PDB file of C-alpha atoms in Angstrom:
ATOM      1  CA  UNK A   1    -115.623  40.542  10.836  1.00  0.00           C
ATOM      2  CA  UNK A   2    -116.985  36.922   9.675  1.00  0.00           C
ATOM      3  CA  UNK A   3    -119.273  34.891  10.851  1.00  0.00           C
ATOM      4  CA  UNK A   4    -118.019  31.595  10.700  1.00  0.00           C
ATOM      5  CA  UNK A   5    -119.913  28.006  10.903  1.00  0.00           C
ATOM      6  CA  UNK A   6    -119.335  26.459  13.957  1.00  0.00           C
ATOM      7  CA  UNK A   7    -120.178  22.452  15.103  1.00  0.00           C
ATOM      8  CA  UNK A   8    -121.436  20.862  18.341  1.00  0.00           C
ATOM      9  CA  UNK A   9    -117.812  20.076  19.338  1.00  0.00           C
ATOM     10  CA  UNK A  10    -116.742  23.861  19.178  1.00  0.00           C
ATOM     11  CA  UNK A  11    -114.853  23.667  16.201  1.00  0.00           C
ATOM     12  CA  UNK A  12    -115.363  27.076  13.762  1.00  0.00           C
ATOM     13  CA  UNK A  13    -114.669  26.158  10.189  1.00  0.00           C
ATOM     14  CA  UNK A  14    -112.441  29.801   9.669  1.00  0.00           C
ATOM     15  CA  UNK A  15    -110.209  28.457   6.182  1.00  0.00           C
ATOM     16  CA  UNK A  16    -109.634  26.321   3.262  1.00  0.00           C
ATOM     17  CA  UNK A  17    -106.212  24.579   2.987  1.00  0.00           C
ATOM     18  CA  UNK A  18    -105.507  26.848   0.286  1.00  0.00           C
ATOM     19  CA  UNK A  19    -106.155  29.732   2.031  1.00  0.00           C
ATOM     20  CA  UNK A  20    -102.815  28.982   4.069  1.00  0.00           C
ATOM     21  CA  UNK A  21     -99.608  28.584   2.145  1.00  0.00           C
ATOM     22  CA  UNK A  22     -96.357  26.532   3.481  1.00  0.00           C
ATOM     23  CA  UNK A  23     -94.077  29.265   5.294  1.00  0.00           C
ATOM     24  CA  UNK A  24     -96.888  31.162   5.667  1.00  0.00           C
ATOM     25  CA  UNK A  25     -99.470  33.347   7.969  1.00  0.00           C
ATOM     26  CA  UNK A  26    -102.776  34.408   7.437  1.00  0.00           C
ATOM     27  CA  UNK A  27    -105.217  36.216   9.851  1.00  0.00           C
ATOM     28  CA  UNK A  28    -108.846  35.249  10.010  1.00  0.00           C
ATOM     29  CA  UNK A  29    -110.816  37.883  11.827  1.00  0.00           C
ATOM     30  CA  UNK A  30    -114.265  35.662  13.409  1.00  0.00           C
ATOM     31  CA  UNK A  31    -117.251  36.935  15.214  1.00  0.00           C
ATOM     32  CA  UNK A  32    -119.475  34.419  17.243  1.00  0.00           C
ATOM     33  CA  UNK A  33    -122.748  35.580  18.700  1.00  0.00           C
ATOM     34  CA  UNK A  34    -120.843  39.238  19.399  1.00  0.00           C
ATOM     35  CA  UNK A  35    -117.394  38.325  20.716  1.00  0.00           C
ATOM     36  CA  UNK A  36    -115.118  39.171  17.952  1.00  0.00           C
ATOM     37  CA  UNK A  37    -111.254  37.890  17.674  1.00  0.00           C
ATOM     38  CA  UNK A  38    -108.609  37.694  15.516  1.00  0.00           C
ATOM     39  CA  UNK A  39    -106.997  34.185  14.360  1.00  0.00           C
ATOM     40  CA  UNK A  40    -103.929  33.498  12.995  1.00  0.00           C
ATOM     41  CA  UNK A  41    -103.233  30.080  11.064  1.00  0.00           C
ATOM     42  CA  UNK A  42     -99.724  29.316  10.141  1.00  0.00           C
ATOM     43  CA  UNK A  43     -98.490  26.132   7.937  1.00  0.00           C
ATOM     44  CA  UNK A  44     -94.892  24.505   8.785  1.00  0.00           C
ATOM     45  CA  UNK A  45     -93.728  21.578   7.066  1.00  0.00           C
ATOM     46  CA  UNK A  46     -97.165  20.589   5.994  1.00  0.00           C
ATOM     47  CA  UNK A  47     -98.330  21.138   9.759  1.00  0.00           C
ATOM     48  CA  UNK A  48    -101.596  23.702  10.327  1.00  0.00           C
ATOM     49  CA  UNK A  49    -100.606  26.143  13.637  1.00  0.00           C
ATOM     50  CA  UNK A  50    -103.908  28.247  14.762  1.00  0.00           C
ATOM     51  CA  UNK A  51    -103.289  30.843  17.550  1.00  0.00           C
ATOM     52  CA  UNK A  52    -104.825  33.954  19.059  1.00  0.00           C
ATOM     53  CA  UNK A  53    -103.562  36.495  16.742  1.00  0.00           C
ATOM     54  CA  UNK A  54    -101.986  38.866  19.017  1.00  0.00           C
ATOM     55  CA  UNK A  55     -98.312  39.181  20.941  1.00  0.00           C
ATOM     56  CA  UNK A  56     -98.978  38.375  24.697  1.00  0.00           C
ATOM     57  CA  UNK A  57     -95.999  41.442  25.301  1.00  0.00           C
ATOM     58  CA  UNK A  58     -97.426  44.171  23.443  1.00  0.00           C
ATOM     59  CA  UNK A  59    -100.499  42.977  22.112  1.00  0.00           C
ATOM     60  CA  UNK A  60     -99.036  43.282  18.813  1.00  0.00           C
ATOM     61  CA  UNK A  61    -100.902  41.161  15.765  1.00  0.00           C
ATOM     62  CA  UNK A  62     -97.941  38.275  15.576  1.00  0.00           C
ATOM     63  CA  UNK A  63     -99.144  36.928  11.931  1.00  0.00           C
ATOM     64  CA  UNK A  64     -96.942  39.848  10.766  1.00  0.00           C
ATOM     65  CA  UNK A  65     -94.355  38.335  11.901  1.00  0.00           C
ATOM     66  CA  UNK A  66     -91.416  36.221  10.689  1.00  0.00           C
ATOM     67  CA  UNK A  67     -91.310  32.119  10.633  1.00  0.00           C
ATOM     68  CA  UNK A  68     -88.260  30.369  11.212  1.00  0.00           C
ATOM     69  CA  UNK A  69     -89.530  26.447  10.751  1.00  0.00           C
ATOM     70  CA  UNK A  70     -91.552  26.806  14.074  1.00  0.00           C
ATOM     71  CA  UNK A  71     -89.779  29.715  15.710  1.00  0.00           C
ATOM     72  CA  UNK A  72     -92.232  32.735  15.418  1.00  0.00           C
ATOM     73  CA  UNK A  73     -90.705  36.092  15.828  1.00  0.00           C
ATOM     74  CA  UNK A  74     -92.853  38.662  16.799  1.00  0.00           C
ATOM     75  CA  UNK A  75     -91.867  42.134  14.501  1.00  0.00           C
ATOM     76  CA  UNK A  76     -93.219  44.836  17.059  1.00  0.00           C
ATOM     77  CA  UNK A  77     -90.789  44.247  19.495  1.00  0.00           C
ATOM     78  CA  UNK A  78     -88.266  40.808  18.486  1.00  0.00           C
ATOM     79  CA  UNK A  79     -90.161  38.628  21.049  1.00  0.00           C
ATOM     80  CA  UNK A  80     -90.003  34.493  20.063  1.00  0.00           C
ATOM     81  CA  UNK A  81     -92.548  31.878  20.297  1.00  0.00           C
ATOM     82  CA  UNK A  82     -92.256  28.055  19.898  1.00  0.00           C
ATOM     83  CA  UNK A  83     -95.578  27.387  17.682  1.00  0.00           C
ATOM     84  CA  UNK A  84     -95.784  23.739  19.417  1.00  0.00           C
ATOM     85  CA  UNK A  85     -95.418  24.626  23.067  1.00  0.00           C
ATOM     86  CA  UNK A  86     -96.874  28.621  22.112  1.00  0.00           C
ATOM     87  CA  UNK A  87     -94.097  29.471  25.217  1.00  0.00           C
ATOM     88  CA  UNK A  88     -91.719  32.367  24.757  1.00  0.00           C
ATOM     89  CA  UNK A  89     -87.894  31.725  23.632  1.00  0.00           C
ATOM     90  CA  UNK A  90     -86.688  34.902  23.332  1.00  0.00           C
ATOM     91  CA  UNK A  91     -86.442  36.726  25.707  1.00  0.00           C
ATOM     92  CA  UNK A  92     -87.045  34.345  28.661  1.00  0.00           C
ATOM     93  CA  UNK A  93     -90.103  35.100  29.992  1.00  0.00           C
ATOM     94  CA  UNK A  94     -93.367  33.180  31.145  1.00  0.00           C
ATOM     95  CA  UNK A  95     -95.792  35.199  28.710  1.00  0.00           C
ATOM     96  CA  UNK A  96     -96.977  32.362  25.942  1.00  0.00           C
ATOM     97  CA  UNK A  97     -99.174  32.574  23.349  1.00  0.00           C
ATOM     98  CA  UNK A  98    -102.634  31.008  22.844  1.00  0.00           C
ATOM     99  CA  UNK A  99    -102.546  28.216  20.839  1.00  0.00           C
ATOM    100  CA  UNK A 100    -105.884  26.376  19.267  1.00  0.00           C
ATOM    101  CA  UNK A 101    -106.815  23.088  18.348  1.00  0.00           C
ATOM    102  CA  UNK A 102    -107.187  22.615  14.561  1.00  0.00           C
ATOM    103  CA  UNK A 103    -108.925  19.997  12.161  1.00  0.00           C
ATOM    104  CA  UNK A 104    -109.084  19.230   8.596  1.00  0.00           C
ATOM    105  CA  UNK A 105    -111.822  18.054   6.901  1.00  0.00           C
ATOM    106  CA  UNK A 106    -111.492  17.778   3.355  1.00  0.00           C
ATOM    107  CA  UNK A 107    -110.251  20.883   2.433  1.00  0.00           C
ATOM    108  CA  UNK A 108    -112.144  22.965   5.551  1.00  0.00           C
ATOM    109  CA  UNK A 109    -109.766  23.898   8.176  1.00  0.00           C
ATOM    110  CA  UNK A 110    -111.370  23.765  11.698  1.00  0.00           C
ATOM    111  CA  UNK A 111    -110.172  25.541  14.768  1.00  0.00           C
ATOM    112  CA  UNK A 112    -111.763  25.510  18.094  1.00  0.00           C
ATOM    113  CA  UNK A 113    -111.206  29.094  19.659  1.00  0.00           C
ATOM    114  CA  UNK A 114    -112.209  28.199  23.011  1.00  0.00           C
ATOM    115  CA  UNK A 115    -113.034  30.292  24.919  1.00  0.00           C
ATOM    116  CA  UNK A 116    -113.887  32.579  21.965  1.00  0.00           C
ATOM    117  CA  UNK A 117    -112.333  35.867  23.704  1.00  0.00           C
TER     118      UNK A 117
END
């Protein structure tokens, strides 16, 4: 577990833009003052995705999982998100995933994991 920085508006700096490749996931495992939890950043046609890193089903990690443009599919049990909305698609249910803000400066990628739990 990482410390990461973290500014006044709440924003942890957790990547670089390299770090996350198109198609891709990564997880980013960040600690702040003792609360630990697991982030997962995803890039999708040049857009930067940052959500808790964990199926709201099964609580299994979903940046495992497969990427269909913005369709995440979650491998531990076939469950679907929408990355934009974070709300289920398959199977219809009312479970949705957290999503996070993100920000780039430079090269830094900022998310603000709020509330950090």
């Amino acid at each position: 577990m990482v410390s990461h920085d973290k500014d006044t508006a709440g924003f942890y700096r957790l990547a670089r833009q390299a770090d996350v490749p198109e198609g891709e996931m990564v997880q980013i495992e960040m600690e702040d003052s003792g609360t630990a939890v697991e982030v997962a950043l995803a890039r999708v046609n040049g857009q930067l995705y940052a959500f808790r890193d964990i199926c709201p089903h099964q609580a299994f990690p979903l940046s495992v999982g497969h990427l269909n443009g913005t369709k995440l599919e979650c491998v531990g049990h076939g469950w679907q998100f929408d990355l934009e909305s974070g709300k289920a698609i398959y199977p219809p249910i009312r479970k949705t995933m957290v999503l996070y803000q993100t920000r780039l400066d430079g090269d830094d990628i900022w998310v603000k994991v709020d509330p950090l739990f």
